[in-house]
Tab-separated table of C-alpha atoms and ligand atoms in Angstrom:
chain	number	residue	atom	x	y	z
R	1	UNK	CA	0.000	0.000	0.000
R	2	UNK	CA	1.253	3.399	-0.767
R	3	UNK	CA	2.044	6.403	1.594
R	4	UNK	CA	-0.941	7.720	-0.116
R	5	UNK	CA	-3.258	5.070	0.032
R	6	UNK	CA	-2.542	4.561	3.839
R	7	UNK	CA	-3.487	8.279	4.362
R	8	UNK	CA	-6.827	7.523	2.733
R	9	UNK	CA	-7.180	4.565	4.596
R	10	UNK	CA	-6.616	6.004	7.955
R	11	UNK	CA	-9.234	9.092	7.079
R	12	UNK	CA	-11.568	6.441	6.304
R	13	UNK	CA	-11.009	4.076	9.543
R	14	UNK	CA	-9.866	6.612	11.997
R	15	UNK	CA	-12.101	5.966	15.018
R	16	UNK	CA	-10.737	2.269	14.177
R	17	UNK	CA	-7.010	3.490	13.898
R	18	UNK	CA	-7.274	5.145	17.145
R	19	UNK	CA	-8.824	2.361	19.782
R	20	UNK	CA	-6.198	-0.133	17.608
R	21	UNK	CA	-3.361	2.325	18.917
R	22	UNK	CA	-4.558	2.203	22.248
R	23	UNK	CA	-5.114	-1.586	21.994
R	24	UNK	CA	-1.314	-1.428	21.028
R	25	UNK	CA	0.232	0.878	22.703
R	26	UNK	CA	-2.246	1.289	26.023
R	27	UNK	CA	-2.097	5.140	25.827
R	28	UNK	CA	-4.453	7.449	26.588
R	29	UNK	CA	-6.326	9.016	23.266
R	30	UNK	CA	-6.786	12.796	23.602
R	31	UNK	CA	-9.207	14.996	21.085
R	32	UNK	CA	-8.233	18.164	20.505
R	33	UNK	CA	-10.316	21.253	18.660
R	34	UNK	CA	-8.990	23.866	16.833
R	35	UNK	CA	-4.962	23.560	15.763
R	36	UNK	CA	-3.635	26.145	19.070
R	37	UNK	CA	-3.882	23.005	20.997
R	38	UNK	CA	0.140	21.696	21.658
R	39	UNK	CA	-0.002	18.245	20.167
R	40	UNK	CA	3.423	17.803	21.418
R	41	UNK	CA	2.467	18.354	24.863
R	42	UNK	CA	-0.286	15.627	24.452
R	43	UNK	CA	2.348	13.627	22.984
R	44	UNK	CA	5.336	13.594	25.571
R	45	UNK	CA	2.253	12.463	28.038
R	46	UNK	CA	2.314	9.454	25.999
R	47	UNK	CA	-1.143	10.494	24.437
R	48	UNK	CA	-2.334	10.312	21.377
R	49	UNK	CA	-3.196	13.615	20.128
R	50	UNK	CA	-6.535	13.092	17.325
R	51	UNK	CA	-8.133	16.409	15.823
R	52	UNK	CA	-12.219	15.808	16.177
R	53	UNK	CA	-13.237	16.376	12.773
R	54	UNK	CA	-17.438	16.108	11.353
R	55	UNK	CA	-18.653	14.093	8.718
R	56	UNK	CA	-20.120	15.822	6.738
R	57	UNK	CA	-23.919	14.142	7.230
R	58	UNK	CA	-27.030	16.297	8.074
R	59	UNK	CA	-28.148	15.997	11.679
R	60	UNK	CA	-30.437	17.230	14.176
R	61	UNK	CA	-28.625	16.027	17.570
R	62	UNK	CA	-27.209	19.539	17.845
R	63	UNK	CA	-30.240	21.244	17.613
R	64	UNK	CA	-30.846	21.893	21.633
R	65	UNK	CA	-27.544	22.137	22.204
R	66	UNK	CA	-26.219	24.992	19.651
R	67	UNK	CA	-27.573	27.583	17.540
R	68	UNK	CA	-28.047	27.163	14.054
R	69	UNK	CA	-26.166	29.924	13.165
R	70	UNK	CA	-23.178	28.287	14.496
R	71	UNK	CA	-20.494	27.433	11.691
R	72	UNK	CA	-21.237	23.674	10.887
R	73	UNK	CA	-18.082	22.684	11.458
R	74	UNK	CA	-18.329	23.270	15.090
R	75	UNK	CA	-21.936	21.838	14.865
R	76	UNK	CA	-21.220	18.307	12.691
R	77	UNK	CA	-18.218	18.224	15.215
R	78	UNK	CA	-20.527	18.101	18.350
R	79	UNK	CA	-22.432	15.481	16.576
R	80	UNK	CA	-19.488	13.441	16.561
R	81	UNK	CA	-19.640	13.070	20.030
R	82	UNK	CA	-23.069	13.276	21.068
R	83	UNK	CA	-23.766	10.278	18.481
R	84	UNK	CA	-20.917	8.601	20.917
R	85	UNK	CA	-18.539	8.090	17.777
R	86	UNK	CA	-15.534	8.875	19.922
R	87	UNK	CA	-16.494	7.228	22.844
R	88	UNK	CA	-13.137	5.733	23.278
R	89	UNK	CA	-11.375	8.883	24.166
R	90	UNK	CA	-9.721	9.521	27.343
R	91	UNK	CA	-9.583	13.015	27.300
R	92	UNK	CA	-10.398	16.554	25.488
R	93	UNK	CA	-9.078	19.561	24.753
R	94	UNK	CA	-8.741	23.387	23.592
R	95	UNK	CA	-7.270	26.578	23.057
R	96	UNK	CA	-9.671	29.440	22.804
R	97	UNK	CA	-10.166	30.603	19.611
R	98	UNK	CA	-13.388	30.991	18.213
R	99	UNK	CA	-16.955	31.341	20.067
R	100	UNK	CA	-18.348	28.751	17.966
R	101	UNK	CA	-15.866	26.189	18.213
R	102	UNK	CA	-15.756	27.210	22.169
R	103	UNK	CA	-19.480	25.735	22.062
R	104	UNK	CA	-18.772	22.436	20.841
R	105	UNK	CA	-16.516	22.564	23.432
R	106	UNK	CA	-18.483	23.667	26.259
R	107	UNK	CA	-21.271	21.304	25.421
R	108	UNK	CA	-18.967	18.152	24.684
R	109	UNK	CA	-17.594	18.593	28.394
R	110	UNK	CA	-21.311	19.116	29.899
R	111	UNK	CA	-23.183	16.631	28.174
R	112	UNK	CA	-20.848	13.481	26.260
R	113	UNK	CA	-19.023	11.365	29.307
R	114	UNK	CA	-15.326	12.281	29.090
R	115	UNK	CA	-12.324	11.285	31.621
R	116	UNK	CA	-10.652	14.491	31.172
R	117	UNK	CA	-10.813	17.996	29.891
R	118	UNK	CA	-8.823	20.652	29.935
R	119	UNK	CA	-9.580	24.265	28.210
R	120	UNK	CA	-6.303	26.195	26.994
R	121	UNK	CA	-6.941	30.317	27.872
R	122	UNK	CA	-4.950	31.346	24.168
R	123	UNK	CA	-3.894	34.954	24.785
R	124	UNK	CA	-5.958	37.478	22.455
R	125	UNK	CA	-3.762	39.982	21.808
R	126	UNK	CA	-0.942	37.902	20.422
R	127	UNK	CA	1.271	40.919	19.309
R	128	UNK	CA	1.876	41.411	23.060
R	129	UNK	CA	4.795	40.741	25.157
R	130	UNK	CA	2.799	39.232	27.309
R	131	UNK	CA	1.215	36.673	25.367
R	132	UNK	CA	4.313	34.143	25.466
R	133	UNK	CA	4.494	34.165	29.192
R	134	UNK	CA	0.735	33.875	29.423
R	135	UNK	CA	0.321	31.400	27.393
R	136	UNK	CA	3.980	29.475	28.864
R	137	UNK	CA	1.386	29.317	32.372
R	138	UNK	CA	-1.415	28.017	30.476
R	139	UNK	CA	0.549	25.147	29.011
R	140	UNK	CA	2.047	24.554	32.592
R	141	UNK	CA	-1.472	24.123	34.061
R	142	UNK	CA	-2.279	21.571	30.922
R	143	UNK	CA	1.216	19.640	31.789
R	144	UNK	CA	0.150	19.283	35.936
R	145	UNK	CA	-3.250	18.189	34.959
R	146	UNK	CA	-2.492	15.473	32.381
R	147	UNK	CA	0.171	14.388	34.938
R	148	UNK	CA	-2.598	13.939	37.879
R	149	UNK	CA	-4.720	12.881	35.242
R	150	UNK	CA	-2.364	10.525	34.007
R	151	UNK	CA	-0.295	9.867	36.995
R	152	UNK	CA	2.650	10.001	34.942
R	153	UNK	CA	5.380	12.937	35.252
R	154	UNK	CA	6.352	14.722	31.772
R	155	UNK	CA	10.190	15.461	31.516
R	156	UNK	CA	11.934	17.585	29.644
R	157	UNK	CA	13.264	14.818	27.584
R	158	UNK	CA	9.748	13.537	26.966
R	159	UNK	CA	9.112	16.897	25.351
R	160	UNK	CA	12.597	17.274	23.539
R	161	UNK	CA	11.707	14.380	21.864
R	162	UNK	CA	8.317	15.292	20.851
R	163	UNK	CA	9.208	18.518	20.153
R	164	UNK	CA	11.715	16.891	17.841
R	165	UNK	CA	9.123	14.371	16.589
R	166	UNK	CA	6.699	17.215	15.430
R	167	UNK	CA	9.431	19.267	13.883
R	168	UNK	CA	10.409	16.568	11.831
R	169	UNK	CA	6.655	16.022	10.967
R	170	UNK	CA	6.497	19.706	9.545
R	171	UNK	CA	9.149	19.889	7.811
R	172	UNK	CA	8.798	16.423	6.196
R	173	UNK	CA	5.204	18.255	4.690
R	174	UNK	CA	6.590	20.946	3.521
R	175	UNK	CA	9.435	19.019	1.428
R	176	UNK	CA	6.373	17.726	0.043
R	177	UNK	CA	4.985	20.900	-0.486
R	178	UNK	CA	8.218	22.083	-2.283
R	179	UNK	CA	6.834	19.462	-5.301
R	180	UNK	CA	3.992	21.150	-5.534
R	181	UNK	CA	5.792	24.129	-7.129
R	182	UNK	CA	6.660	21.949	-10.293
R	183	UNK	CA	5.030	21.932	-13.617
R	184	UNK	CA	4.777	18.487	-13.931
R	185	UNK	CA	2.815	17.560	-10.323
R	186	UNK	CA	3.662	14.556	-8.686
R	187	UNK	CA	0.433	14.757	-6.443
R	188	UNK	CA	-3.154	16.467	-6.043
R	189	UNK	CA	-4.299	18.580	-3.841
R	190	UNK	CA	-6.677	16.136	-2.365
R	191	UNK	CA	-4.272	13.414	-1.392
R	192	UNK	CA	-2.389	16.441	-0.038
R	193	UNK	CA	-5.025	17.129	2.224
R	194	UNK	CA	-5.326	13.717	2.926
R	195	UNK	CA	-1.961	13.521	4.043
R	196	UNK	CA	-2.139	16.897	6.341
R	197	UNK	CA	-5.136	15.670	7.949
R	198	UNK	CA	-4.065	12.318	8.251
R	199	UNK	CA	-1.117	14.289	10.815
R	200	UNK	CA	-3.971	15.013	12.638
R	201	UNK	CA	-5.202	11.842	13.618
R	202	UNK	CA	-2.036	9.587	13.596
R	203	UNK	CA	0.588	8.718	16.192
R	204	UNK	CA	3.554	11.312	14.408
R	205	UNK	CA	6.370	8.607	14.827
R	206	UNK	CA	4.212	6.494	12.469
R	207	UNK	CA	2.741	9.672	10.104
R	208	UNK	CA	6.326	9.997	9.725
R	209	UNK	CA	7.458	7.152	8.086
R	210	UNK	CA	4.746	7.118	5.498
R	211	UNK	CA	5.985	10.863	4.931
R	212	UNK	CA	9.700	9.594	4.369
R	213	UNK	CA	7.921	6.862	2.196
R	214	UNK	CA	6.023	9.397	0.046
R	215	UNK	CA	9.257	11.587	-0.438
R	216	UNK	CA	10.826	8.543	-2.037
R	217	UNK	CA	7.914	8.004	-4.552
R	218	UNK	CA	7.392	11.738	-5.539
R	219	UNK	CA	10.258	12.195	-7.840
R	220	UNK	CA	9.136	9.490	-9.996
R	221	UNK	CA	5.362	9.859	-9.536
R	222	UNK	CA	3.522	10.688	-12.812
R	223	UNK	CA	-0.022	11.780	-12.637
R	224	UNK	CA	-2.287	10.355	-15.337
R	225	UNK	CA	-4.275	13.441	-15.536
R	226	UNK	CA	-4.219	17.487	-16.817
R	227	UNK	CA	-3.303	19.556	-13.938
R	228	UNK	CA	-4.870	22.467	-15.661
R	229	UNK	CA	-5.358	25.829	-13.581
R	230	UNK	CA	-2.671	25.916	-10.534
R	231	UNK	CA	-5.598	26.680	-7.748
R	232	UNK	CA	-4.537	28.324	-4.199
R	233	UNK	CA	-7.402	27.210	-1.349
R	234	UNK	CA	-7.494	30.112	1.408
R	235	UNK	CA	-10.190	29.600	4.145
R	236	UNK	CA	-11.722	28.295	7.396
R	237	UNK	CA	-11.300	24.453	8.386
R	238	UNK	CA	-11.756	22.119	5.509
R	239	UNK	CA	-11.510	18.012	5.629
R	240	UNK	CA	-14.046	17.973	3.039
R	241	UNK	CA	-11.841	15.620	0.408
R	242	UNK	CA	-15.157	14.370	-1.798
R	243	UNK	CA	-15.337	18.141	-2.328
R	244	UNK	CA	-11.441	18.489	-3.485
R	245	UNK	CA	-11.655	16.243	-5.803
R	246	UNK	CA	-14.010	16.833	-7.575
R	247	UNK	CA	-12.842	20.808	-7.812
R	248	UNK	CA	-9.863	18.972	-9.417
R	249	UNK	CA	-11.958	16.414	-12.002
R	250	UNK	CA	-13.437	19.996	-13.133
R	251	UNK	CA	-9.742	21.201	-14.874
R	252	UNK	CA	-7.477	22.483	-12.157
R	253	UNK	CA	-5.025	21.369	-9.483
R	254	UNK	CA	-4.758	22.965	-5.719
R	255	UNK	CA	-1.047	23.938	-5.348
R	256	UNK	CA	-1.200	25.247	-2.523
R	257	UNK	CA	-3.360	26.027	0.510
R	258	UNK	CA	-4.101	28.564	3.577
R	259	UNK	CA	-6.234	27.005	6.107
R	260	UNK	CA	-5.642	24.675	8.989
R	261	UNK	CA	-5.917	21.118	7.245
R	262	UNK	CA	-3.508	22.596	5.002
R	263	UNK	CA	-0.179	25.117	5.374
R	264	UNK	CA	-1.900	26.679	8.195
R	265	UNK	CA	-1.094	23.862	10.453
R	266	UNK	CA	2.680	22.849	10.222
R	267	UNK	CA	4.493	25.706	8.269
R	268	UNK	CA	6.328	26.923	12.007
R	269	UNK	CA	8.484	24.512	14.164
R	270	UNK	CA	9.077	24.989	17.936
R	271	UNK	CA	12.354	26.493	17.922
R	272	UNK	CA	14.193	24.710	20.873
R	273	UNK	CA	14.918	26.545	24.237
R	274	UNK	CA	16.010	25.561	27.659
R	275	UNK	CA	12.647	26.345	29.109
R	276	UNK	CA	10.766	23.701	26.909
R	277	UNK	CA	7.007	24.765	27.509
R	278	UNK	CA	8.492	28.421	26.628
R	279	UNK	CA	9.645	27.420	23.704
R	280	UNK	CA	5.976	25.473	22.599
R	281	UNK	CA	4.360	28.569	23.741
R	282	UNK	CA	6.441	30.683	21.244
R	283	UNK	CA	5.671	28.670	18.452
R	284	UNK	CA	1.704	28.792	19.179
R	285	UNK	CA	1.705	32.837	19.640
R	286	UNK	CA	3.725	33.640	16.456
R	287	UNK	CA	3.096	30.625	14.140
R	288	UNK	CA	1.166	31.258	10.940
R	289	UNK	CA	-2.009	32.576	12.920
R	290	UNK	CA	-5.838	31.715	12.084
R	291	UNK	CA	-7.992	35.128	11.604
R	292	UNK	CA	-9.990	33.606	14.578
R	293	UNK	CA	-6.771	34.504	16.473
R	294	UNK	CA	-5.095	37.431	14.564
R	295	UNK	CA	-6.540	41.033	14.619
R	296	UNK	CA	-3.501	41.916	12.137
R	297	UNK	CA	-4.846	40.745	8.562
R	298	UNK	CA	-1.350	42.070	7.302
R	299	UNK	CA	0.514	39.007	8.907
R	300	UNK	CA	-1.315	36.895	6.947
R	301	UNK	CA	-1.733	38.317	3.862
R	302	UNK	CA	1.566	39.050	3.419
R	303	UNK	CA	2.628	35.066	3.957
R	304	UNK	CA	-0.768	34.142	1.894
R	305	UNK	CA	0.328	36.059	-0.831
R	306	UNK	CA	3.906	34.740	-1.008
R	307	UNK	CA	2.749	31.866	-0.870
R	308	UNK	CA	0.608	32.382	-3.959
R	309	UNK	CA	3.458	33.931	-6.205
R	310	UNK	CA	5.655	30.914	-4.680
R	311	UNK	CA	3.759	28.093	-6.020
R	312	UNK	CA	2.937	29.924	-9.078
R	313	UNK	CA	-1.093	30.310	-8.316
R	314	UNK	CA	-2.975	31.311	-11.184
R	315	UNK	CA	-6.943	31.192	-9.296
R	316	UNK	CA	-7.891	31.341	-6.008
R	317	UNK	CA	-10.355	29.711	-4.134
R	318	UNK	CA	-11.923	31.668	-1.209
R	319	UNK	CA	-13.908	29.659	1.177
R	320	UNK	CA	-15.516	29.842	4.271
R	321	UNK	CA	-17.636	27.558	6.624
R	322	UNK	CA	-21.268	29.189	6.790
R	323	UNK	CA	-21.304	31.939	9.616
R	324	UNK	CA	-17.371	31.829	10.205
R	325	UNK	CA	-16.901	35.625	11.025
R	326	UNK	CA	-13.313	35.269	11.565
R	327	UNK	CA	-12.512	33.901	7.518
R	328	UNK	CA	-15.659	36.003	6.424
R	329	UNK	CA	-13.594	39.139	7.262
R	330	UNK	CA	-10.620	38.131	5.432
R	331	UNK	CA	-12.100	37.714	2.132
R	332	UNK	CA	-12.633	41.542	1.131
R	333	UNK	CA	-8.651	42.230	1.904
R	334	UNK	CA	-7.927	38.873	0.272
R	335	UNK	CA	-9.732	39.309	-3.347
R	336	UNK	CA	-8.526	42.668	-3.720
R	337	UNK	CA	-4.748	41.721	-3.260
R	338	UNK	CA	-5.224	38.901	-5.347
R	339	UNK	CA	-7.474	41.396	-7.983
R	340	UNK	CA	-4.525	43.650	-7.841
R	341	UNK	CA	-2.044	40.975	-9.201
R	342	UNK	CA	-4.703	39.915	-12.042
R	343	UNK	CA	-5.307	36.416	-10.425
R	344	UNK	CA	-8.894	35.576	-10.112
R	345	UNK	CA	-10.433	34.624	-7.129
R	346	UNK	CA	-14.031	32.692	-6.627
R	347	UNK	CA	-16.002	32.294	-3.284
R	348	UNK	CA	-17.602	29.290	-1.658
R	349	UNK	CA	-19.685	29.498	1.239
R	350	UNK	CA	-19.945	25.855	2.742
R	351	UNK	CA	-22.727	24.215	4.750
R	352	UNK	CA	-23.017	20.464	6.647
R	353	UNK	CA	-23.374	19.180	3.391
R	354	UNK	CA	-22.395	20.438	-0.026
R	355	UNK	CA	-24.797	21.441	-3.335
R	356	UNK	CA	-22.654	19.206	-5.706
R	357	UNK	CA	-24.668	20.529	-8.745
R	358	UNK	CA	-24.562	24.391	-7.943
R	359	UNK	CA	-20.964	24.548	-6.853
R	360	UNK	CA	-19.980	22.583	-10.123
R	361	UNK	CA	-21.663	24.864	-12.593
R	362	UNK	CA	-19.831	27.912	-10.904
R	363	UNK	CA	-16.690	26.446	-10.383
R	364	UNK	CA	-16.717	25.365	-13.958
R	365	UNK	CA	-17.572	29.019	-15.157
R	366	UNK	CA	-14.785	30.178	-12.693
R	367	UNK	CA	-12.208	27.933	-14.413
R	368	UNK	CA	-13.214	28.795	-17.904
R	369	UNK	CA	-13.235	32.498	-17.523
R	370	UNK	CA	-9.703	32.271	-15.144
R	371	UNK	CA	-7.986	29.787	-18.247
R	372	UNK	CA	-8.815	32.679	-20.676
R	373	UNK	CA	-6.748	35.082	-18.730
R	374	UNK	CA	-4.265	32.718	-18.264
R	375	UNK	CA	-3.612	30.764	-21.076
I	401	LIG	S1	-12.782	29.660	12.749
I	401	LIG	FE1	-14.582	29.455	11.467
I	401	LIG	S2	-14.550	27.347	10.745
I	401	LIG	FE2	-13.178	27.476	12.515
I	401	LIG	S3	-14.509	26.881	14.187
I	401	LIG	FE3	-14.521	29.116	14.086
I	401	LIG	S4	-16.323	29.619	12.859
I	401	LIG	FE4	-15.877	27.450	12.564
């Protein structure tokens, strides 16, 4: 089976991947919402760190316990739970970042029987001096409580080595990445989501093998397909693969991506330090930041649109989960850089499920106006 294939597999069979890992390994599993939660924390506690993620099926469970004008991410997420499809987790977890997100949260812990919880107070005002220390205390109050939790003590050398873990992780992904600047693509957009969110889910020691494995493979990878339009995806949380390909089966390929299944989620390392939970604090308070975080659009649309010119983008996707504020805001700034450099942009508003026919007609129209600038 290839690296590939394996990442598709585990998407498909991850509840099964995770209680087999326990089974194995007789760790504690550990869901996490929202990517400001430190995975390598979770890790060094000999956890398994698993993002909870929807799927994508209409339901009615949430009804009483959010408002329907709560992104559906955050609602098909609280599904998950409620409909007792991760009932084999030990624990859950979260940084505060959005207020929708914060009630899947907040209901999960009230209302779907869970060992442990533990809520991560993310600093608002990142730009501040005070948002590394702040957030340095928060992840000390995380490490005490999975140690009573756990009743096992986290040492520094438990966290140098997942710290080291997760940097390899990163920058094994973006090597991969770097391939997706070439003419001649070695691999879609789709199984490159697969393989981000496939980090999400899997123990990293083993995520990184099949990334080592993949590396191998690209160079001599041929793609029996078009790649047609070079496509950049910018937007809120996204897992929705059915959905990426068939964008792709309609004439283009996604180069590159801003959104936290994608870039978004591994593009900054923890950059080692004596004081180790310092160090993980850093990285969370200046990595690439989610608008649900960042007041300061410039951060990111300076990196967004390097990004772009770097991978040679030639359309642009703009996205955004139904009533997500935070990526909402973003898109005025965003197509008007992108108008300014005479790369066309189209925007997607996505529900629970997705209009298959609608969005195909106008991403088709998108793609034939965008190839007659281009080509
Ligand atoms: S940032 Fe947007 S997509 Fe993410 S949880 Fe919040 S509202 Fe939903």
């Amino acid at each position: 089976m290839s690296a590939i294939e394996k990442f598709e597999e585990i998407l498909e069979n991850r509840h099964q991947y995770a209680k087999d890992w326990k089974q194995r390994t007789g760790g504690k599993v550990t869901g996490w919402l929202c990517t400001y939660v430190p995975v390598e924390l979770l890790y060094a506690a000999g956890m398994l760190p698993v993002r909870i993620l929807g799927t994508h099926e209409v339901q009615d469970v949430t009804d009483r316990y959010l408002f329907p004008t709560v992104c559906p991410f955050s609602r098909d997420a609280l599904a998950q739970g409620l409909k007792g499809r991760y009932d084999y987790l030990d624990g859950l977890t979260m940084s505060r970042t959005c207020s929708h997100v914060q009630g899947t949260f907040d209901n999960w812990r009230n209302y779907v029987p869970i060992p442990f919880s533990h809520y991560i107070w993310l600093p608002c005002h990142r730009e501040s001096p005070r948002a590394v220390p702040c957030l340095r205390g928060e992840l000390l109050d995380l490490k005490q409580a999975i140690e009573k939790f756990t009743g096992v003590t986290v040492s520094d050398e438990d966290l140098d080595k997942a710290i080291e873990l997760y940097n390899t992780n990163r920058r094994l992904m973006r090597q991969v990445y770097e391939f997706r600047k070439s003419d001649d693509l070695p691999i879609t957009g789709a199984e490159a989501m697969e393989m981000v969110v496939a980090s999400q889910l899997m123990d990293v020691v083993e995520h990184n093998k099949l990334l080592e494995d993949l590396l191998a493979e690209l160079p001599n990878r041929k793609l029996d397909r078009e790649a047609g339009l070079r496509l950049m995806m910018i937007g809120s949380e996204m897992d929705d693969i059915v959905f990426v390909r068939m964008l792709e089966e309609l004439g283009c390929t996604v180069v590159i991506d801003e959104h936290c299944t994608g870039s978004r989620y591994f593009w900054d390392d923890v950059i080692p330090e004596e004081d180790r939970l310092g160090a993980i604090a850093r990285r969370y308070i200046t990595r690439w930041p989610c608008p649900a975080v960042s007041s300061e659009f410039n951060d990111r649309g300076d990196r967004i649109m390097q990004h772009a010119k770097d991978w040679d983008t030639q359309g642009v996707l703009l996205y955004q989960q139904k009533f997500c504020d935070p990526h909402e805001f973003d898109i005025p700034s965003l197509a008007q850089n992108f108008k300014e450099l005479d790369i066309p942009t189209l925007v997607l508003e996505f529900d629970v499920t997705i209009p298959f026919g609608q969005f195909r007609t106008r991403i088709e129209a998108f793609l034939e106006m965008a190839e007659l600038e281009v080509f």
